[in-house]
PDB file of C-alpha atoms in Angstrom:
ATOM      1  CA  UNK A   1       0.000   0.000   0.000  1.00  0.00           C
ATOM      2  CA  UNK A   2       2.823   2.412   0.867  1.00  0.00           C
ATOM      3  CA  UNK A   3       4.380   1.950  -2.582  1.00  0.00           C
ATOM      4  CA  UNK A   4       1.195   2.976  -4.377  1.00  0.00           C
ATOM      5  CA  UNK A   5       0.664   5.850  -1.949  1.00  0.00           C
ATOM      6  CA  UNK A   6       4.116   7.287  -2.659  1.00  0.00           C
ATOM      7  CA  UNK A   7       3.634   6.727  -6.394  1.00  0.00           C
ATOM      8  CA  UNK A   8       0.301   8.570  -6.216  1.00  0.00           C
ATOM      9  CA  UNK A   9       2.012  11.509  -4.474  1.00  0.00           C
ATOM     10  CA  UNK A  10       4.636  11.620  -7.226  1.00  0.00           C
ATOM     11  CA  UNK A  11       1.951  11.602  -9.918  1.00  0.00           C
ATOM     12  CA  UNK A  12       0.048  14.397  -8.171  1.00  0.00           C
ATOM     13  CA  UNK A  13       3.308  16.356  -8.072  1.00  0.00           C
ATOM     14  CA  UNK A  14       3.727  15.652 -11.803  1.00  0.00           C
ATOM     15  CA  UNK A  15       0.382  17.279 -12.619  1.00  0.00           C
ATOM     16  CA  UNK A  16       0.971  20.160 -10.188  1.00  0.00           C
ATOM     17  CA  UNK A  17       4.292  21.350 -11.593  1.00  0.00           C
ATOM     18  CA  UNK A  18       3.212  20.835 -15.200  1.00  0.00           C
ATOM     19  CA  UNK A  19       0.082  22.949 -14.904  1.00  0.00           C
ATOM     20  CA  UNK A  20       1.608  26.003 -13.189  1.00  0.00           C
ATOM     21  CA  UNK A  21       1.632  27.894 -16.493  1.00  0.00           C
ATOM     22  CA  UNK A  22      -2.014  27.218 -17.389  1.00  0.00           C
ATOM     23  CA  UNK A  23      -3.152  30.727 -16.460  1.00  0.00           C
ATOM     24  CA  UNK A  24      -0.593  32.150 -18.896  1.00  0.00           C
ATOM     25  CA  UNK A  25      -2.053  30.296 -21.880  1.00  0.00           C
ATOM     26  CA  UNK A  26      -5.222  32.360 -22.271  1.00  0.00           C
ATOM     27  CA  UNK A  27      -5.595  34.228 -25.555  1.00  0.00           C
ATOM     28  CA  UNK A  28      -6.602  37.757 -24.505  1.00  0.00           C
ATOM     29  CA  UNK A  29      -8.351  38.324 -27.845  1.00  0.00           C
ATOM     30  CA  UNK A  30     -10.691  35.316 -27.566  1.00  0.00           C
ATOM     31  CA  UNK A  31     -10.556  34.315 -23.905  1.00  0.00           C
ATOM     32  CA  UNK A  32      -9.780  30.719 -24.928  1.00  0.00           C
ATOM     33  CA  UNK A  33      -6.751  28.619 -24.089  1.00  0.00           C
ATOM     34  CA  UNK A  34      -3.976  28.260 -26.641  1.00  0.00           C
ATOM     35  CA  UNK A  35      -0.722  26.290 -27.021  1.00  0.00           C
ATOM     36  CA  UNK A  36       2.553  27.505 -25.576  1.00  0.00           C
ATOM     37  CA  UNK A  37       4.605  27.356 -28.769  1.00  0.00           C
ATOM     38  CA  UNK A  38       4.030  27.494 -32.561  1.00  0.00           C
ATOM     39  CA  UNK A  39       4.158  23.810 -33.619  1.00  0.00           C
ATOM     40  CA  UNK A  40       1.358  22.886 -31.228  1.00  0.00           C
ATOM     41  CA  UNK A  41      -1.051  25.227 -33.020  1.00  0.00           C
ATOM     42  CA  UNK A  42      -1.098  22.828 -35.979  1.00  0.00           C
ATOM     43  CA  UNK A  43      -2.235  19.963 -33.733  1.00  0.00           C
ATOM     44  CA  UNK A  44      -4.907  22.148 -32.140  1.00  0.00           C
ATOM     45  CA  UNK A  45      -6.221  23.030 -35.611  1.00  0.00           C
ATOM     46  CA  UNK A  46      -6.275  19.355 -36.618  1.00  0.00           C
ATOM     47  CA  UNK A  47      -8.050  18.370 -33.393  1.00  0.00           C
ATOM     48  CA  UNK A  48     -10.713  21.043 -33.898  1.00  0.00           C
ATOM     49  CA  UNK A  49     -11.167  19.877 -37.492  1.00  0.00           C
ATOM     50  CA  UNK A  50     -11.807  16.304 -36.320  1.00  0.00           C
ATOM     51  CA  UNK A  51     -14.228  17.438 -33.618  1.00  0.00           C
ATOM     52  CA  UNK A  52     -16.099  19.627 -36.110  1.00  0.00           C
ATOM     53  CA  UNK A  53     -16.111  17.452 -39.249  1.00  0.00           C
ATOM     54  CA  UNK A  54     -15.359  13.983 -37.902  1.00  0.00           C
ATOM     55  CA  UNK A  55     -12.129  13.423 -39.840  1.00  0.00           C
ATOM     56  CA  UNK A  56      -8.978  15.013 -41.213  1.00  0.00           C
ATOM     57  CA  UNK A  57      -8.748  16.042 -44.874  1.00  0.00           C
ATOM     58  CA  UNK A  58      -6.206  14.358 -47.127  1.00  0.00           C
ATOM     59  CA  UNK A  59      -4.557  17.710 -47.811  1.00  0.00           C
ATOM     60  CA  UNK A  60      -3.850  20.536 -45.400  1.00  0.00           C
ATOM     61  CA  UNK A  61      -4.377  23.527 -47.687  1.00  0.00           C
ATOM     62  CA  UNK A  62      -3.128  25.944 -45.033  1.00  0.00           C
ATOM     63  CA  UNK A  63       0.412  24.587 -45.399  1.00  0.00           C
ATOM     64  CA  UNK A  64       2.681  24.738 -48.467  1.00  0.00           C
ATOM     65  CA  UNK A  65       0.231  26.964 -50.315  1.00  0.00           C
ATOM     66  CA  UNK A  66      -1.051  26.541 -53.010  1.00  0.00           C
ATOM     67  CA  UNK A  67      -0.266  22.814 -53.240  1.00  0.00           C
ATOM     68  CA  UNK A  68      -1.065  21.860 -49.652  1.00  0.00           C
ATOM     69  CA  UNK A  69       0.546  19.384 -47.275  1.00  0.00           C
ATOM     70  CA  UNK A  70      -0.247  15.730 -48.051  1.00  0.00           C
ATOM     71  CA  UNK A  71       1.595  13.656 -45.435  1.00  0.00           C
ATOM     72  CA  UNK A  72      -1.241  13.906 -42.911  1.00  0.00           C
ATOM     73  CA  UNK A  73      -0.523  10.429 -41.522  1.00  0.00           C
ATOM     74  CA  UNK A  74       2.379  12.028 -39.637  1.00  0.00           C
ATOM     75  CA  UNK A  75      -0.092  13.967 -37.476  1.00  0.00           C
ATOM     76  CA  UNK A  76      -3.315  11.977 -37.719  1.00  0.00           C
ATOM     77  CA  UNK A  77      -3.071   9.410 -34.901  1.00  0.00           C
ATOM     78  CA  UNK A  78      -2.181  11.919 -32.180  1.00  0.00           C
ATOM     79  CA  UNK A  79      -4.819  14.366 -33.436  1.00  0.00           C
ATOM     80  CA  UNK A  80      -7.505  11.684 -33.307  1.00  0.00           C
ATOM     81  CA  UNK A  81      -6.389  10.611 -29.825  1.00  0.00           C
ATOM     82  CA  UNK A  82      -6.725  14.137 -28.474  1.00  0.00           C
ATOM     83  CA  UNK A  83     -10.033  14.675 -30.274  1.00  0.00           C
ATOM     84  CA  UNK A  84     -11.533  11.448 -28.912  1.00  0.00           C
ATOM     85  CA  UNK A  85     -10.220  12.304 -25.442  1.00  0.00           C
ATOM     86  CA  UNK A  86     -12.063  15.598 -25.661  1.00  0.00           C
ATOM     87  CA  UNK A  87     -15.283  13.891 -26.735  1.00  0.00           C
ATOM     88  CA  UNK A  88     -15.085  11.451 -23.800  1.00  0.00           C
ATOM     89  CA  UNK A  89     -14.368  14.194 -21.256  1.00  0.00           C
ATOM     90  CA  UNK A  90     -16.970  16.469 -22.840  1.00  0.00           C
ATOM     91  CA  UNK A  91     -19.605  13.752 -22.373  1.00  0.00           C
ATOM     92  CA  UNK A  92     -19.105  13.898 -18.599  1.00  0.00           C
ATOM     93  CA  UNK A  93     -18.171  17.601 -18.342  1.00  0.00           C
ATOM     94  CA  UNK A  94     -20.145  19.471 -21.043  1.00  0.00           C
ATOM     95  CA  UNK A  95     -18.612  22.824 -20.113  1.00  0.00           C
ATOM     96  CA  UNK A  96     -15.061  21.790 -20.995  1.00  0.00           C
ATOM     97  CA  UNK A  97     -13.559  23.165 -24.206  1.00  0.00           C
ATOM     98  CA  UNK A  98     -11.469  21.433 -26.826  1.00  0.00           C
ATOM     99  CA  UNK A  99      -8.756  24.042 -26.305  1.00  0.00           C
ATOM    100  CA  UNK A 100      -8.464  23.176 -22.594  1.00  0.00           C
ATOM    101  CA  UNK A 101      -8.228  19.444 -23.284  1.00  0.00           C
ATOM    102  CA  UNK A 102      -5.620  20.069 -25.967  1.00  0.00           C
ATOM    103  CA  UNK A 103      -3.303  22.227 -23.864  1.00  0.00           C
ATOM    104  CA  UNK A 104      -3.536  20.036 -20.745  1.00  0.00           C
ATOM    105  CA  UNK A 105      -3.109  16.692 -22.509  1.00  0.00           C
ATOM    106  CA  UNK A 106       0.729  16.593 -22.122  1.00  0.00           C
ATOM    107  CA  UNK A 107       0.580  16.739 -18.313  1.00  0.00           C
ATOM    108  CA  UNK A 108      -1.966  13.937 -17.995  1.00  0.00           C
ATOM    109  CA  UNK A 109      -0.303  11.830 -20.702  1.00  0.00           C
ATOM    110  CA  UNK A 110       2.935  12.094 -18.760  1.00  0.00           C
ATOM    111  CA  UNK A 111       1.186  10.704 -15.685  1.00  0.00           C
ATOM    112  CA  UNK A 112       0.279   7.537 -17.611  1.00  0.00           C
ATOM    113  CA  UNK A 113       3.795   7.262 -19.018  1.00  0.00           C
ATOM    114  CA  UNK A 114       5.256   7.479 -15.493  1.00  0.00           C
ATOM    115  CA  UNK A 115       3.094   4.552 -14.371  1.00  0.00           C
ATOM    116  CA  UNK A 116       4.618   2.392 -17.100  1.00  0.00           C
ATOM    117  CA  UNK A 117       8.070   3.796 -16.329  1.00  0.00           C
ATOM    118  CA  UNK A 118       7.714   2.805 -12.667  1.00  0.00           C
ATOM    119  CA  UNK A 119       6.547  -0.698 -13.609  1.00  0.00           C
ATOM    120  CA  UNK A 120       9.448  -1.011 -16.068  1.00  0.00           C
ATOM    121  CA  UNK A 121      12.154  -0.039 -13.548  1.00  0.00           C
ATOM    122  CA  UNK A 122      10.499  -2.050 -10.769  1.00  0.00           C
ATOM    123  CA  UNK A 123      10.485  -5.118 -13.021  1.00  0.00           C
ATOM    124  CA  UNK A 124      14.245  -4.804 -13.588  1.00  0.00           C
ATOM    125  CA  UNK A 125      15.332  -3.752 -10.078  1.00  0.00           C
ATOM    126  CA  UNK A 126      12.868  -3.198  -7.209  1.00  0.00           C
ATOM    127  CA  UNK A 127      10.139  -0.825  -6.059  1.00  0.00           C
ATOM    128  CA  UNK A 128      12.565   1.478  -4.206  1.00  0.00           C
ATOM    129  CA  UNK A 129      14.645   2.159  -7.298  1.00  0.00           C
ATOM    130  CA  UNK A 130      11.419   2.388  -9.283  1.00  0.00           C
ATOM    131  CA  UNK A 131      10.029   5.172  -7.089  1.00  0.00           C
ATOM    132  CA  UNK A 132      13.338   7.064  -6.950  1.00  0.00           C
ATOM    133  CA  UNK A 133      13.775   6.842 -10.723  1.00  0.00           C
ATOM    134  CA  UNK A 134      10.203   7.943 -11.379  1.00  0.00           C
ATOM    135  CA  UNK A 135      10.611  11.027  -9.205  1.00  0.00           C
ATOM    136  CA  UNK A 136      13.940  11.836 -10.861  1.00  0.00           C
ATOM    137  CA  UNK A 137      12.413  11.675 -14.356  1.00  0.00           C
ATOM    138  CA  UNK A 138       9.570  14.020 -13.366  1.00  0.00           C
ATOM    139  CA  UNK A 139      12.005  16.888 -12.721  1.00  0.00           C
ATOM    140  CA  UNK A 140      14.489  16.400 -15.587  1.00  0.00           C
ATOM    141  CA  UNK A 141      14.409  19.737 -17.496  1.00  0.00           C
ATOM    142  CA  UNK A 142      14.105  18.135 -20.945  1.00  0.00           C
ATOM    143  CA  UNK A 143      11.136  16.002 -19.948  1.00  0.00           C
ATOM    144  CA  UNK A 144       9.650  18.873 -17.985  1.00  0.00           C
ATOM    145  CA  UNK A 145       9.524  21.216 -20.964  1.00  0.00           C
ATOM    146  CA  UNK A 146       8.154  18.717 -23.497  1.00  0.00           C
ATOM    147  CA  UNK A 147       5.392  17.609 -21.111  1.00  0.00           C
ATOM    148  CA  UNK A 148       4.291  21.008 -19.795  1.00  0.00           C
ATOM    149  CA  UNK A 149       0.757  22.263 -20.254  1.00  0.00           C
ATOM    150  CA  UNK A 150       0.541  23.942 -23.648  1.00  0.00           C
ATOM    151  CA  UNK A 151       3.336  21.933 -25.298  1.00  0.00           C
ATOM    152  CA  UNK A 152       0.807  19.748 -27.097  1.00  0.00           C
ATOM    153  CA  UNK A 153       3.153  17.899 -29.419  1.00  0.00           C
ATOM    154  CA  UNK A 154       4.057  14.285 -30.158  1.00  0.00           C
ATOM    155  CA  UNK A 155       6.491  13.508 -27.362  1.00  0.00           C
ATOM    156  CA  UNK A 156       4.096  13.452 -24.397  1.00  0.00           C
ATOM    157  CA  UNK A 157       1.850  10.814 -25.980  1.00  0.00           C
ATOM    158  CA  UNK A 158       4.762   8.871 -27.456  1.00  0.00           C
ATOM    159  CA  UNK A 159       6.357   8.474 -24.011  1.00  0.00           C
ATOM    160  CA  UNK A 160       3.387   6.384 -22.896  1.00  0.00           C
ATOM    161  CA  UNK A 161       4.051   3.795 -25.572  1.00  0.00           C
ATOM    162  CA  UNK A 162       7.834   4.052 -25.215  1.00  0.00           C
ATOM    163  CA  UNK A 163       7.775   2.966 -21.579  1.00  0.00           C
ATOM    164  CA  UNK A 164       4.893   0.548 -22.162  1.00  0.00           C
ATOM    165  CA  UNK A 165       6.960  -1.170 -24.865  1.00  0.00           C
ATOM    166  CA  UNK A 166       9.987  -1.439 -22.585  1.00  0.00           C
ATOM    167  CA  UNK A 167       7.861  -2.788 -19.735  1.00  0.00           C
ATOM    168  CA  UNK A 168       6.115  -5.477 -21.775  1.00  0.00           C
ATOM    169  CA  UNK A 169       9.348  -6.465 -23.516  1.00  0.00           C
ATOM    170  CA  UNK A 170      11.088  -6.949 -20.160  1.00  0.00           C
ATOM    171  CA  UNK A 171       8.055  -8.955 -18.997  1.00  0.00           C
ATOM    172  CA  UNK A 172       8.559 -11.149 -22.054  1.00  0.00           C
ATOM    173  CA  UNK A 173      12.234 -11.686 -21.232  1.00  0.00           C
ATOM    174  CA  UNK A 174      11.587 -12.511 -17.569  1.00  0.00           C
ATOM    175  CA  UNK A 175       8.563 -14.761 -18.145  1.00  0.00           C
ATOM    176  CA  UNK A 176       9.493 -18.452 -17.919  1.00  0.00           C
ATOM    177  CA  UNK A 177       6.505 -19.851 -19.819  1.00  0.00           C
ATOM    178  CA  UNK A 178       6.782 -19.659 -23.588  1.00  0.00           C
ATOM    179  CA  UNK A 179       3.145 -18.736 -24.303  1.00  0.00           C
ATOM    180  CA  UNK A 180       3.008 -15.884 -21.785  1.00  0.00           C
ATOM    181  CA  UNK A 181       6.389 -14.662 -22.973  1.00  0.00           C
ATOM    182  CA  UNK A 182       5.149 -14.484 -26.569  1.00  0.00           C
ATOM    183  CA  UNK A 183       1.962 -12.693 -25.495  1.00  0.00           C
ATOM    184  CA  UNK A 184       4.009 -10.015 -23.721  1.00  0.00           C
ATOM    185  CA  UNK A 185       6.245  -9.736 -26.798  1.00  0.00           C
ATOM    186  CA  UNK A 186       3.216  -9.293 -29.042  1.00  0.00           C
ATOM    187  CA  UNK A 187       1.807  -6.551 -26.805  1.00  0.00           C
ATOM    188  CA  UNK A 188       5.214  -4.851 -26.864  1.00  0.00           C
ATOM    189  CA  UNK A 189       5.093  -4.993 -30.660  1.00  0.00           C
ATOM    190  CA  UNK A 190       1.687  -3.306 -30.695  1.00  0.00           C
ATOM    191  CA  UNK A 191       2.769  -0.484 -28.368  1.00  0.00           C
ATOM    192  CA  UNK A 192       5.992  -0.010 -30.354  1.00  0.00           C
ATOM    193  CA  UNK A 193       3.999   0.304 -33.567  1.00  0.00           C
ATOM    194  CA  UNK A 194       1.659   2.869 -32.023  1.00  0.00           C
ATOM    195  CA  UNK A 195       4.666   4.881 -30.893  1.00  0.00           C
ATOM    196  CA  UNK A 196       6.063   4.722 -34.440  1.00  0.00           C
ATOM    197  CA  UNK A 197       2.786   6.092 -35.822  1.00  0.00           C
ATOM    198  CA  UNK A 198       2.995   9.020 -33.389  1.00  0.00           C
ATOM    199  CA  UNK A 199       6.677   9.959 -33.242  1.00  0.00           C
ATOM    200  CA  UNK A 200       9.835   9.281 -35.224  1.00  0.00           C
ATOM    201  CA  UNK A 201      11.700   8.912 -31.928  1.00  0.00           C
ATOM    202  CA  UNK A 202      10.735   5.232 -32.051  1.00  0.00           C
ATOM    203  CA  UNK A 203      14.226   4.824 -33.540  1.00  0.00           C
ATOM    204  CA  UNK A 204      15.672   5.065 -30.022  1.00  0.00           C
ATOM    205  CA  UNK A 205      13.453   2.196 -28.897  1.00  0.00           C
ATOM    206  CA  UNK A 206      14.318   0.017 -31.893  1.00  0.00           C
ATOM    207  CA  UNK A 207      18.043   0.585 -31.409  1.00  0.00           C
ATOM    208  CA  UNK A 208      17.841  -0.160 -27.680  1.00  0.00           C
ATOM    209  CA  UNK A 209      16.020  -3.450 -28.153  1.00  0.00           C
ATOM    210  CA  UNK A 210      18.130  -4.443 -31.148  1.00  0.00           C
ATOM    211  CA  UNK A 211      21.415  -3.803 -29.359  1.00  0.00           C
ATOM    212  CA  UNK A 212      20.216  -5.616 -26.230  1.00  0.00           C
ATOM    213  CA  UNK A 213      19.383  -8.716 -28.276  1.00  0.00           C
ATOM    214  CA  UNK A 214      22.738  -8.508 -30.068  1.00  0.00           C
ATOM    215  CA  UNK A 215      24.541  -8.411 -26.710  1.00  0.00           C
ATOM    216  CA  UNK A 216      22.513 -11.382 -25.463  1.00  0.00           C
ATOM    217  CA  UNK A 217      23.450 -13.353 -28.573  1.00  0.00           C
ATOM    218  CA  UNK A 218      27.151 -12.495 -28.250  1.00  0.00           C
ATOM    219  CA  UNK A 219      27.166 -13.468 -24.577  1.00  0.00           C
ATOM    220  CA  UNK A 220      25.140 -16.612 -25.358  1.00  0.00           C
ATOM    221  CA  UNK A 221      22.397 -15.501 -22.989  1.00  0.00           C
ATOM    222  CA  UNK A 222      19.615 -15.676 -25.594  1.00  0.00           C
ATOM    223  CA  UNK A 223      17.636 -18.904 -25.524  1.00  0.00           C
ATOM    224  CA  UNK A 224      14.880 -20.001 -27.886  1.00  0.00           C
ATOM    225  CA  UNK A 225      12.232 -18.165 -25.833  1.00  0.00           C
ATOM    226  CA  UNK A 226      14.093 -14.852 -26.050  1.00  0.00           C
ATOM    227  CA  UNK A 227      14.756 -15.222 -29.785  1.00  0.00           C
ATOM    228  CA  UNK A 228      11.143 -16.129 -30.570  1.00  0.00           C
ATOM    229  CA  UNK A 229       9.922 -13.242 -28.431  1.00  0.00           C
ATOM    230  CA  UNK A 230      12.199 -10.762 -30.165  1.00  0.00           C
ATOM    231  CA  UNK A 231      11.155 -12.041 -33.598  1.00  0.00           C
ATOM    232  CA  UNK A 232       7.446 -11.795 -32.710  1.00  0.00           C
ATOM    233  CA  UNK A 233       7.890  -8.286 -31.266  1.00  0.00           C
ATOM    234  CA  UNK A 234       9.580  -7.075 -34.444  1.00  0.00           C
ATOM    235  CA  UNK A 235       7.089  -8.839 -36.732  1.00  0.00           C
ATOM    236  CA  UNK A 236       4.033  -7.368 -34.979  1.00  0.00           C
ATOM    237  CA  UNK A 237       5.631  -3.926 -34.949  1.00  0.00           C
ATOM    238  CA  UNK A 238       6.533  -4.124 -38.635  1.00  0.00           C
ATOM    239  CA  UNK A 239       3.104  -5.286 -39.812  1.00  0.00           C
ATOM    240  CA  UNK A 240       1.186  -2.611 -37.907  1.00  0.00           C
ATOM    241  CA  UNK A 241       3.631   0.238 -38.579  1.00  0.00           C
ATOM    242  CA  UNK A 242       3.763  -0.437 -42.317  1.00  0.00           C
TER     243      UNK A 242
END
């Protein structure tokens, strides 16, 4: 119980420090909330388009005029996630605005990512190191900026699936039974693919897992279960991502 209590306090602290700038994000001309930096305005526009029309157009005619921007798949998954999140929250809280959900999404997404991060570190070491590491990550300046309220970009959502992939992959490695190990590997493949569809930073995850398997092979630590799990993880990731 004490472990979850301390983790809950850390997560509350996460939301607290990442929402301190919320009052500064009000557009004085409209009275509505707005992103904290330029790139996030594109995502807000895409989210509002989905909420209004139900889908994204194939071409963004407001970019690269007069030809338009056609690689909308680069932004679509995250935009739909935020839009659907707004619709769910709006169902229970009708007064909430799409702008508020958009600008606050990074802080709450980071909370979910820290849960997976704690489980990942705890799985490798123990709960004490897991709690200490989780608190340390919450105050790292780089993470702090990219997960602040108003910085509604790809990284905050991608971190959820980054740490989820690492957690499930480690579960696959540590599981003794072949079937359960392959199930964990398949789930890790799904979360890795989702991360790839959100953010190009999935390269870091692919390199980390690839190098770890290479080291295991060199040191003759990789048995059939580990090799099958790695192959299934990469296969599932490849099929979904492509």
